[in-house]
Coordinates of C-alpha atoms in Angstrom, one line a residue:
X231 CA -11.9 -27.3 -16.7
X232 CA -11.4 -29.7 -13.4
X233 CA -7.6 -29.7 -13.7
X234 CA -7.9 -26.2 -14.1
X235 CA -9.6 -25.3 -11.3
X236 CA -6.7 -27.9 -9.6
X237 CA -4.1 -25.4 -10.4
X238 CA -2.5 -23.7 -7.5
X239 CA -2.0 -20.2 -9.6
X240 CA -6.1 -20.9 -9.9
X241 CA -6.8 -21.7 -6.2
X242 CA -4.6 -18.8 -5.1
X243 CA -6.3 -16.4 -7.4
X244 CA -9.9 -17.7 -6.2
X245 CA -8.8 -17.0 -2.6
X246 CA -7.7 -13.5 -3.0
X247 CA -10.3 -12.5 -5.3
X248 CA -13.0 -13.4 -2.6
X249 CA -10.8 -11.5 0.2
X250 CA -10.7 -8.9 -1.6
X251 CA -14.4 -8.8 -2.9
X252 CA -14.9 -8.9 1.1
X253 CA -12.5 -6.3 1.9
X254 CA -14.0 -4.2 -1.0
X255 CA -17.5 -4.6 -0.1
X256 CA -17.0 -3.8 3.5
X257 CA -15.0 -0.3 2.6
X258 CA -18.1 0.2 0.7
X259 CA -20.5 -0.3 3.1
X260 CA -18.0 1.6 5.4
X261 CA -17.5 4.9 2.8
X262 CA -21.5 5.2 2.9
X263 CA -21.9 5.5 5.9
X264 CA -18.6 7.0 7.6
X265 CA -18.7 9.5 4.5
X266 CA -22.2 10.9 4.6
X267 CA -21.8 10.9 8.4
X268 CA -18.7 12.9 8.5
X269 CA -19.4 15.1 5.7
X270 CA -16.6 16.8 3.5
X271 CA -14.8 18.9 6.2
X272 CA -15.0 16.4 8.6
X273 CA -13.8 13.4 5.8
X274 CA -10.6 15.8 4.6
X275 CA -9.4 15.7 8.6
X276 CA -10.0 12.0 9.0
X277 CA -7.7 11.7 5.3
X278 CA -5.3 13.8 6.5
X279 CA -4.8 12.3 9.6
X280 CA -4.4 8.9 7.7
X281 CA -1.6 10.3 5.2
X282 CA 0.2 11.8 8.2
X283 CA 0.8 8.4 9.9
X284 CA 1.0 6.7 6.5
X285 CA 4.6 8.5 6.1
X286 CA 5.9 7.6 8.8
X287 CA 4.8 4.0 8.1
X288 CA 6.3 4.2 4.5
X289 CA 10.0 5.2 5.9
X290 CA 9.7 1.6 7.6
X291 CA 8.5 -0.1 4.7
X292 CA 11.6 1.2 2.5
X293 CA 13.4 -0.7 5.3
X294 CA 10.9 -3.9 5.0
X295 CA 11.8 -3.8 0.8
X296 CA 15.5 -5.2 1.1
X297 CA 15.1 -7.1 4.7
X298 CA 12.2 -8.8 3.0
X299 CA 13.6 -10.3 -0.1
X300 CA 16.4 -10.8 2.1
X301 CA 14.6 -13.2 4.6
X302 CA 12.5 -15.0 1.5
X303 CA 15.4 -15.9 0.0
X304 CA 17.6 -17.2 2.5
X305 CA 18.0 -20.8 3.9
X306 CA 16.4 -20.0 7.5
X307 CA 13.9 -18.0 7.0
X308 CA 12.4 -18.3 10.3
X309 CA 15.6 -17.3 12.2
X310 CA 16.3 -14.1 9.5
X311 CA 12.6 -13.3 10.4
X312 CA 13.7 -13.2 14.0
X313 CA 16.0 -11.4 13.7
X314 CA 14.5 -8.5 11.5
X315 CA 11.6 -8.3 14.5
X316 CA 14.5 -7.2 17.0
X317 CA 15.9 -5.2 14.5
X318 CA 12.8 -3.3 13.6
X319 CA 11.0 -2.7 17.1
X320 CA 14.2 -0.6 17.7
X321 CA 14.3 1.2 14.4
X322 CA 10.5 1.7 15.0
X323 CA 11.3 3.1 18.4
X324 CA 12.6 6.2 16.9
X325 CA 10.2 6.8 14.0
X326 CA 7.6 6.8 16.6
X327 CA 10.1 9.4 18.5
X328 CA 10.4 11.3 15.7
X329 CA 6.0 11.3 14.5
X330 CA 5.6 12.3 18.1
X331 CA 8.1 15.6 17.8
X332 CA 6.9 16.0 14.5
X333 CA 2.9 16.2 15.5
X334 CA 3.8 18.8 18.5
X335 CA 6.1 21.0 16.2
X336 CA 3.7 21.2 13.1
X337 CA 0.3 20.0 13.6
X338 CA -2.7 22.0 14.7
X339 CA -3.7 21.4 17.8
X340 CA -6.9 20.0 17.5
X341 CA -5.4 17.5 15.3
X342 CA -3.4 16.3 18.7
X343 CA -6.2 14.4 20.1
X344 CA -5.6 11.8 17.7
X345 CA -2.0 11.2 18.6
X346 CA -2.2 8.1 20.4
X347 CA -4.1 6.2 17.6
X348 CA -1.6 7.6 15.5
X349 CA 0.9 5.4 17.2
X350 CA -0.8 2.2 17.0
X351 CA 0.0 1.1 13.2
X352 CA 3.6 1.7 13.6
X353 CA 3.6 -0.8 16.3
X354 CA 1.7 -2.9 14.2
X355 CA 4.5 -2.9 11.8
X356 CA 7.3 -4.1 13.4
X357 CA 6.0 -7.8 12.3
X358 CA 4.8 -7.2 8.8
X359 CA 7.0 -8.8 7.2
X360 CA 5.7 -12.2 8.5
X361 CA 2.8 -11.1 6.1
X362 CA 5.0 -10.9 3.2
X363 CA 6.5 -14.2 3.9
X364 CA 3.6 -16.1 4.3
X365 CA 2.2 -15.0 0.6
X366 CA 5.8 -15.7 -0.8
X367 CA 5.6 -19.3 0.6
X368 CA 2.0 -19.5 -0.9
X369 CA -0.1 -19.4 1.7
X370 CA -3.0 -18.2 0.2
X371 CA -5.6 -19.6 2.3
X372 CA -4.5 -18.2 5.6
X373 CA -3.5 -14.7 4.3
X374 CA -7.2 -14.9 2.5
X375 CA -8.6 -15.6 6.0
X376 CA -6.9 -12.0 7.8
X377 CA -8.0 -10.5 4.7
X378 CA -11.7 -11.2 5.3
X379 CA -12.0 -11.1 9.1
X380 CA -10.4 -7.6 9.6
X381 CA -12.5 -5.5 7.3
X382 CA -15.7 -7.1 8.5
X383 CA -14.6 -6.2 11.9
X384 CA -13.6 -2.7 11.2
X385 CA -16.9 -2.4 9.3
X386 CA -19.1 -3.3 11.9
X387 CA -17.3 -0.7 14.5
X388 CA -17.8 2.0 12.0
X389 CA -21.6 1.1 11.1
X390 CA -21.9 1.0 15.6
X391 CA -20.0 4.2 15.6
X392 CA -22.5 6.1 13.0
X393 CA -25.5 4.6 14.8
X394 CA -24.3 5.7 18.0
X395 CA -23.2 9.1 16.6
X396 CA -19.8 8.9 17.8
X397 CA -17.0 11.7 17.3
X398 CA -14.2 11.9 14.5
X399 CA -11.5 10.5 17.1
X400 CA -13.5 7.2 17.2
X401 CA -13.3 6.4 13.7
X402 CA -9.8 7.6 13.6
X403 CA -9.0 4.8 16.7
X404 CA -11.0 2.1 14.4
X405 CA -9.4 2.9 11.3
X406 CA -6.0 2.8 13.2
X407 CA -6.7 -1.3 13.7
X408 CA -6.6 -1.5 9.8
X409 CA -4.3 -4.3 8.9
X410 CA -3.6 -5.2 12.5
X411 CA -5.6 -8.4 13.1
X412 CA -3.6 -10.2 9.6
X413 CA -0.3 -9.3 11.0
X414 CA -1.5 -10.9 14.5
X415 CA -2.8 -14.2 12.7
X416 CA 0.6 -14.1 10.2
X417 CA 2.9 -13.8 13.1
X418 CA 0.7 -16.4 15.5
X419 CA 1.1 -18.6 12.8
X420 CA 4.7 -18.5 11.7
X421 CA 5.7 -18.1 15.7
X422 CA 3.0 -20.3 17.6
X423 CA 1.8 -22.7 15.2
X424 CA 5.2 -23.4 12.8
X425 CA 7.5 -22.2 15.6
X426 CA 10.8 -24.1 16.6
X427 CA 13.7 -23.6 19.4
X428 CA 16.2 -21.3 18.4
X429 CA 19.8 -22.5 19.6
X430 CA 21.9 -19.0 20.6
X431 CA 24.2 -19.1 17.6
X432 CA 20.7 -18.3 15.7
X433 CA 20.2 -15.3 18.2
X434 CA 23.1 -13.8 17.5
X435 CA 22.2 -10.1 16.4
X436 CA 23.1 -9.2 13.0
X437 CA 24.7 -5.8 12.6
X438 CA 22.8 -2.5 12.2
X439 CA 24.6 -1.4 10.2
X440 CA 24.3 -3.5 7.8
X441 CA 20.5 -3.4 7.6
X442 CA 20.8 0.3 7.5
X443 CA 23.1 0.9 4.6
X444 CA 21.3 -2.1 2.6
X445 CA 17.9 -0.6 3.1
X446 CA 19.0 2.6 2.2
X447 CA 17.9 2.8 -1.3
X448 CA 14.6 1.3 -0.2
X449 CA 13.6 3.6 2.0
X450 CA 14.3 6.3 -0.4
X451 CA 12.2 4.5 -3.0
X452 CA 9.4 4.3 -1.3
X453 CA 9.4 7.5 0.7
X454 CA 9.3 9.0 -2.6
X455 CA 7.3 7.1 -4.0
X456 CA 4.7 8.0 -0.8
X457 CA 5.2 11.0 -2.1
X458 CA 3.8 10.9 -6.0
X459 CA 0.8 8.8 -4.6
X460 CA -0.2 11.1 -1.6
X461 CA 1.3 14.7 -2.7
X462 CA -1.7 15.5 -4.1
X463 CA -3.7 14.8 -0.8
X464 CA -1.3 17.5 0.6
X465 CA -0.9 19.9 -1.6
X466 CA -5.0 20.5 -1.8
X467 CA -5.3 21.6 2.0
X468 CA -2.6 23.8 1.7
X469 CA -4.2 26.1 -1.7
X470 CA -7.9 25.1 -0.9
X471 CA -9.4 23.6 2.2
X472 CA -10.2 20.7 4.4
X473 CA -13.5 20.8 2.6
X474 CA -11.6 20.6 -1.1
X475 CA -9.8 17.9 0.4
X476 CA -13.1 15.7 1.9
X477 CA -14.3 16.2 -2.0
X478 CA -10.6 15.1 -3.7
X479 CA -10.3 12.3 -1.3
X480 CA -13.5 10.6 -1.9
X481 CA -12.5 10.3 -5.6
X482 CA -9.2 8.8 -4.2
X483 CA -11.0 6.3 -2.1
X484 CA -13.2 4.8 -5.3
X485 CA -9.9 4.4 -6.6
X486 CA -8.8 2.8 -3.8
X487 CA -11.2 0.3 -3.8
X488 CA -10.5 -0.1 -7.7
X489 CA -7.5 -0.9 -6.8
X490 CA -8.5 -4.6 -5.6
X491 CA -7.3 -5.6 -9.2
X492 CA -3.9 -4.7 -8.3
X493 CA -3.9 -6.0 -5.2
X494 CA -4.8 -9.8 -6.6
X495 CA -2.3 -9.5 -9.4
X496 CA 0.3 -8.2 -7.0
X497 CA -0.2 -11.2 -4.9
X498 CA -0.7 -13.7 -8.0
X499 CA 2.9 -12.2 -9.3
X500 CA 4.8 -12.3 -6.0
X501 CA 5.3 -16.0 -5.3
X502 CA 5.7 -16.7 -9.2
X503 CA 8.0 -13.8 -10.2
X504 CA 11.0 -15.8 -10.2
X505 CA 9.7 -18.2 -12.8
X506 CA 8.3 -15.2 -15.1
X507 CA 12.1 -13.4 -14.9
X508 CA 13.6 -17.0 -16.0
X509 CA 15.9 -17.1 -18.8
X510 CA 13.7 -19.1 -20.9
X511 CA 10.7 -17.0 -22.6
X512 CA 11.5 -14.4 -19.2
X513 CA 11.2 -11.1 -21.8
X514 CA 7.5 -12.7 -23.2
X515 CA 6.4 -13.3 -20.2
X516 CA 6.9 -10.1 -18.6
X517 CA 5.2 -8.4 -21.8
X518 CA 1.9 -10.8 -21.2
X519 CA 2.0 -10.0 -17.8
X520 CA 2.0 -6.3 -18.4
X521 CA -0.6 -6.6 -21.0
X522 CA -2.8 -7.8 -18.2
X523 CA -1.7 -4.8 -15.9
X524 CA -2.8 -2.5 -18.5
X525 CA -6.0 -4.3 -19.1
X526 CA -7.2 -4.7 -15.9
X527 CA -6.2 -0.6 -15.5
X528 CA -7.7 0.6 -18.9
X529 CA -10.9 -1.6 -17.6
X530 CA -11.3 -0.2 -14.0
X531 CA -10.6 3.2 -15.3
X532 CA -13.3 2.8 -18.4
X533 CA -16.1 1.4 -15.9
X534 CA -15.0 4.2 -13.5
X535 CA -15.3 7.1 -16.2
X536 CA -18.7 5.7 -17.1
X537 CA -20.2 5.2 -13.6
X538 CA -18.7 8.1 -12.1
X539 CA -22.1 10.3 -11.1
X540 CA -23.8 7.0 -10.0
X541 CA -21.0 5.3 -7.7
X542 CA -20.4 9.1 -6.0
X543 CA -24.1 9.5 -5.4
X544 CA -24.5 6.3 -4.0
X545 CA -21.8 6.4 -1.6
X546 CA -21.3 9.5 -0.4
X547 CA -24.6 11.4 -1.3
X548 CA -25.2 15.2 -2.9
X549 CA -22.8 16.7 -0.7
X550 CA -20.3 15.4 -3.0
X551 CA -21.3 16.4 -6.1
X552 CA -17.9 17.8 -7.1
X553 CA -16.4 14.4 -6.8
X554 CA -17.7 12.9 -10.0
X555 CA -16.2 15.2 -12.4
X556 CA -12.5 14.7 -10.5
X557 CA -13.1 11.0 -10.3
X558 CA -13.4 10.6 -14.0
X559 CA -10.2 12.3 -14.5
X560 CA -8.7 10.8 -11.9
X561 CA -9.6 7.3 -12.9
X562 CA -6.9 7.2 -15.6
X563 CA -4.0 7.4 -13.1
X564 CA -4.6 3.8 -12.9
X565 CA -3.3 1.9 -16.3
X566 CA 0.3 3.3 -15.2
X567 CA 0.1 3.1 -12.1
X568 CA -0.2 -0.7 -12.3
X569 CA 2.5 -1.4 -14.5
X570 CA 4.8 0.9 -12.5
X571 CA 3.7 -1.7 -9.4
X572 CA 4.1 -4.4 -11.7
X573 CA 8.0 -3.4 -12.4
X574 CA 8.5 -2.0 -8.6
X575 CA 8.3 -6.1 -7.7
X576 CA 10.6 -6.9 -11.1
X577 CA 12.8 -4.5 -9.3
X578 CA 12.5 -6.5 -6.0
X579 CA 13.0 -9.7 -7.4
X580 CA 15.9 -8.5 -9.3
X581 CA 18.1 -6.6 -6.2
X582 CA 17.6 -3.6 -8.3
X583 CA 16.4 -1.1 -5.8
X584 CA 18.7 1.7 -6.9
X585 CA 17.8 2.3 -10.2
X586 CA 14.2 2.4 -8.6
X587 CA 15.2 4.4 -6.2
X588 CA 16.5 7.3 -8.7
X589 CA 13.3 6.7 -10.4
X590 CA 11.1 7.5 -7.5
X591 CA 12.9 10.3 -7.3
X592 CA 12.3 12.1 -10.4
X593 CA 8.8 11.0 -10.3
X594 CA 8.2 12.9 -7.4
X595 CA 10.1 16.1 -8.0
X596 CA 8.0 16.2 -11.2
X597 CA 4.1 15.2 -9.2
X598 CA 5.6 18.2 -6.7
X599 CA 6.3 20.5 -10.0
X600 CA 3.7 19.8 -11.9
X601 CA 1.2 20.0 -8.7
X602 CA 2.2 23.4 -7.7
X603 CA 2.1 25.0 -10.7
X604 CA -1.5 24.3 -11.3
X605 CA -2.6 24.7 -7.8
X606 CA -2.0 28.0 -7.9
X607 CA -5.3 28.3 -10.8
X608 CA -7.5 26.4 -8.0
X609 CA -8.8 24.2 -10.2
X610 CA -8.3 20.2 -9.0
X611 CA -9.7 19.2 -12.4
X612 CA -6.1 20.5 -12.9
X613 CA -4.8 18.6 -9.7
X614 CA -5.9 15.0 -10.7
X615 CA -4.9 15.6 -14.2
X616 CA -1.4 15.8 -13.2
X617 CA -1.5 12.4 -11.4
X618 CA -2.6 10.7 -14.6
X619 CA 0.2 12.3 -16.6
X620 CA 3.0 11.3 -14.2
X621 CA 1.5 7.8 -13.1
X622 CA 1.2 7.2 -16.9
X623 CA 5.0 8.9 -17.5
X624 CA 6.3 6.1 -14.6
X625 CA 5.4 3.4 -16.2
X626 CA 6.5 4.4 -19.6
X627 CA 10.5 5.3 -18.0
X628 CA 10.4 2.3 -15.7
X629 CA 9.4 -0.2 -18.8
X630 CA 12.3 1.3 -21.0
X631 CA 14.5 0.8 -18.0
X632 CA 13.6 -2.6 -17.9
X633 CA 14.3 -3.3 -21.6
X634 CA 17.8 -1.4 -20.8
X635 CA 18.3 -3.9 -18.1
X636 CA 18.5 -0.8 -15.4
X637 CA 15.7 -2.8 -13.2

């Protein structure tokens, strides 16, 4: 048991289990009150508002997907890094051009208002990456420690901004630091801390280009891919209303904060995925490591069906009643959608975006299809039923286009 508990695969896991237990706990205690506060109406603006700058994040993510794995993998690290963080503040000058055009042409205008917080994650972003590295280089402890501090933090702002009966746009401006404060202490740390002098050969810009046409396939990836997780959240305002979508998106959150098991597996698998593709034993490995994917989904969803009424009365109260019975349904998205994460990082690993890319694409045109012709009956029994089909659809294509060798 000692040398077990010596194992770095053991150690890591310990750490990210207890940030995520923290992060977890504090959405919690964030959901119950934030949630009964706002109410349904209220709740389907703030969730709105959140998928609206979470699209414009995800077409800078696709680009993250190859520069990423690029930087991991290369002999300098710290001067590809660098380099990327040039790269990307300019590429993120014109998303933020183009959310800014985008909110004045098609968003109502009361929405407006929230603009400037809408801004402040995509700034954020342009040094994510050093995030990703640290957890591919195994540093589990100091990602562990963002993880804790910044959902305590937002937690406390939103339990000061209930007490003090603040207005939406103040829990829109809190929930806009999300993430922020790990980026801060992954870039102080790779910058500041393990920082060197960079001689101007190593400053040299790398072409645009270049970036561009390699993150290509990326970015479609996971735009689309955006699009069968959130299309859902979009298509509900659009045949109900923003009080359908306060009651759809609290089931989404529990899932949300399900999804913790997903998060510690994904971050388990990253800096070890090398060794499970290996030659030797690489096709039984993958199969035990989807085994526990599906286990760890078939067990969150199972608890979830059972403890549906209770966990939707507890935390967000009788206003919500409807959620229960879309939460159960809803809960079974999440077997396939953990292996289809599972094989998205196979993909990674393997420089296989393309095929992934197609795949996204499908997947999407069929959540779109499927979601529009049951909207139309107004049932979102009907709605979240068609996530579990195509989540569980995913993972079934992307695991025969592994065994093909596609991905």
């Amino acid at each position: 048991m000692e040398k077990l508990f010596k194992r770095k695969v053991v150690q890591d896991g310990a750490w990210y289990t207890l940030a995520n237990i923290v992060t977890q706990l504090s959405s919690l205690v964030g959901v119950l009150f934030v949630s009964r506060y706002l109410g349904p109406t209220n709740l389907g603006i703030y969730s709105f508002v959140q998928n609206y700058i979470a699209a414009f994040v995800t077409v800078l993510a696709g680009v993250d997907i190859y520069a990423n794995w690029y930087i991991v993998k290369s002999k300098d690290y710290y001067s590809e890094l660098r380099h990327y963080i040039f790269q990307k503040s300019i590429i993120t000058g014109g998303v933020l051009a183009i959310l800014i055009v985008c909110a004045f042409v098609f968003l109502p205008k009361d929405i407006l208002v929230f603009l400037p917080f809408l801004c402040l994650p995509l700034l954020a972003n342009v040094c994510a990456s050093c995030v990703f590295v640290l957890q591919y280089h195994n540093k589990a402890k100091l990602v562990a420690l963002g993880m804790i501090v910044s959902p305590i933090i937002l937690m406390a702002a939103k339990i000061l901004a209930v007490i003090t009966e603040q207005k939406l746009i103040v829990f829109v401006a809190i929930n806009s630091l999300d993430g922020l404060l790990l980026i801060a202490l992954a870039t102080y740390y790779i910058f500041i801390i393990r920082g060197r002098k960079i001689n101007k050969q190593e400053e040299k810009l790398q072409s645009f280009r270049q970036l561009i046409k390699n993150s290509v396939y990326g970015v479609i990836y996971i735009f689309f891919w955006y699009l069968v997780t959130r299309a859902d959240q979009f298509v509900i305002p659009a045949y109900f209303n923003a009080y359908s979508l306060g009651v759809y998106s609290a089931a989404v959150k529990v899932i949300e904060m399900a999804n913790v098991l997903i998060v510690v597996l994904q971050l388990l698998v990253l800096p070890r995925i090398i060794y499970i593709l290996g030659e030797e034993g690489g096709t039984r490995k993958i199969h035990i490591t989807i085994g526990v994917y599906m286990l760890a989904g078939v067990l969150a969803a199972g608890a979830i069906q059972i403890l549906a009424p209770v966990v939707v009365g507890l935390l967000f109260g009788p206003a919500f009643i409807e959620t229960a019975s879309i939460l159960r349904i809803y809960a079974w998205s999440m077997p396939g959608l953990f292996v289809s994460y599972l094989f998205s990082v196979v993909a990674m690993a393997n420089s296989t975006i393309k095929p992934l890319a197609f795949h996204s694409v499908i997947t999407a045109l069929v959540m779109l299809g499927g979601l529009f012709y049951v909207s139309d009956t107004g049932n979102m029994l009907a709605v979240a039923s068609i996530s579990v089909i195509v989540y569980t659809l995913s993972a079934i294509t992307l695991y025969v286009m592994w065994r093909k060798k596609y991905i």
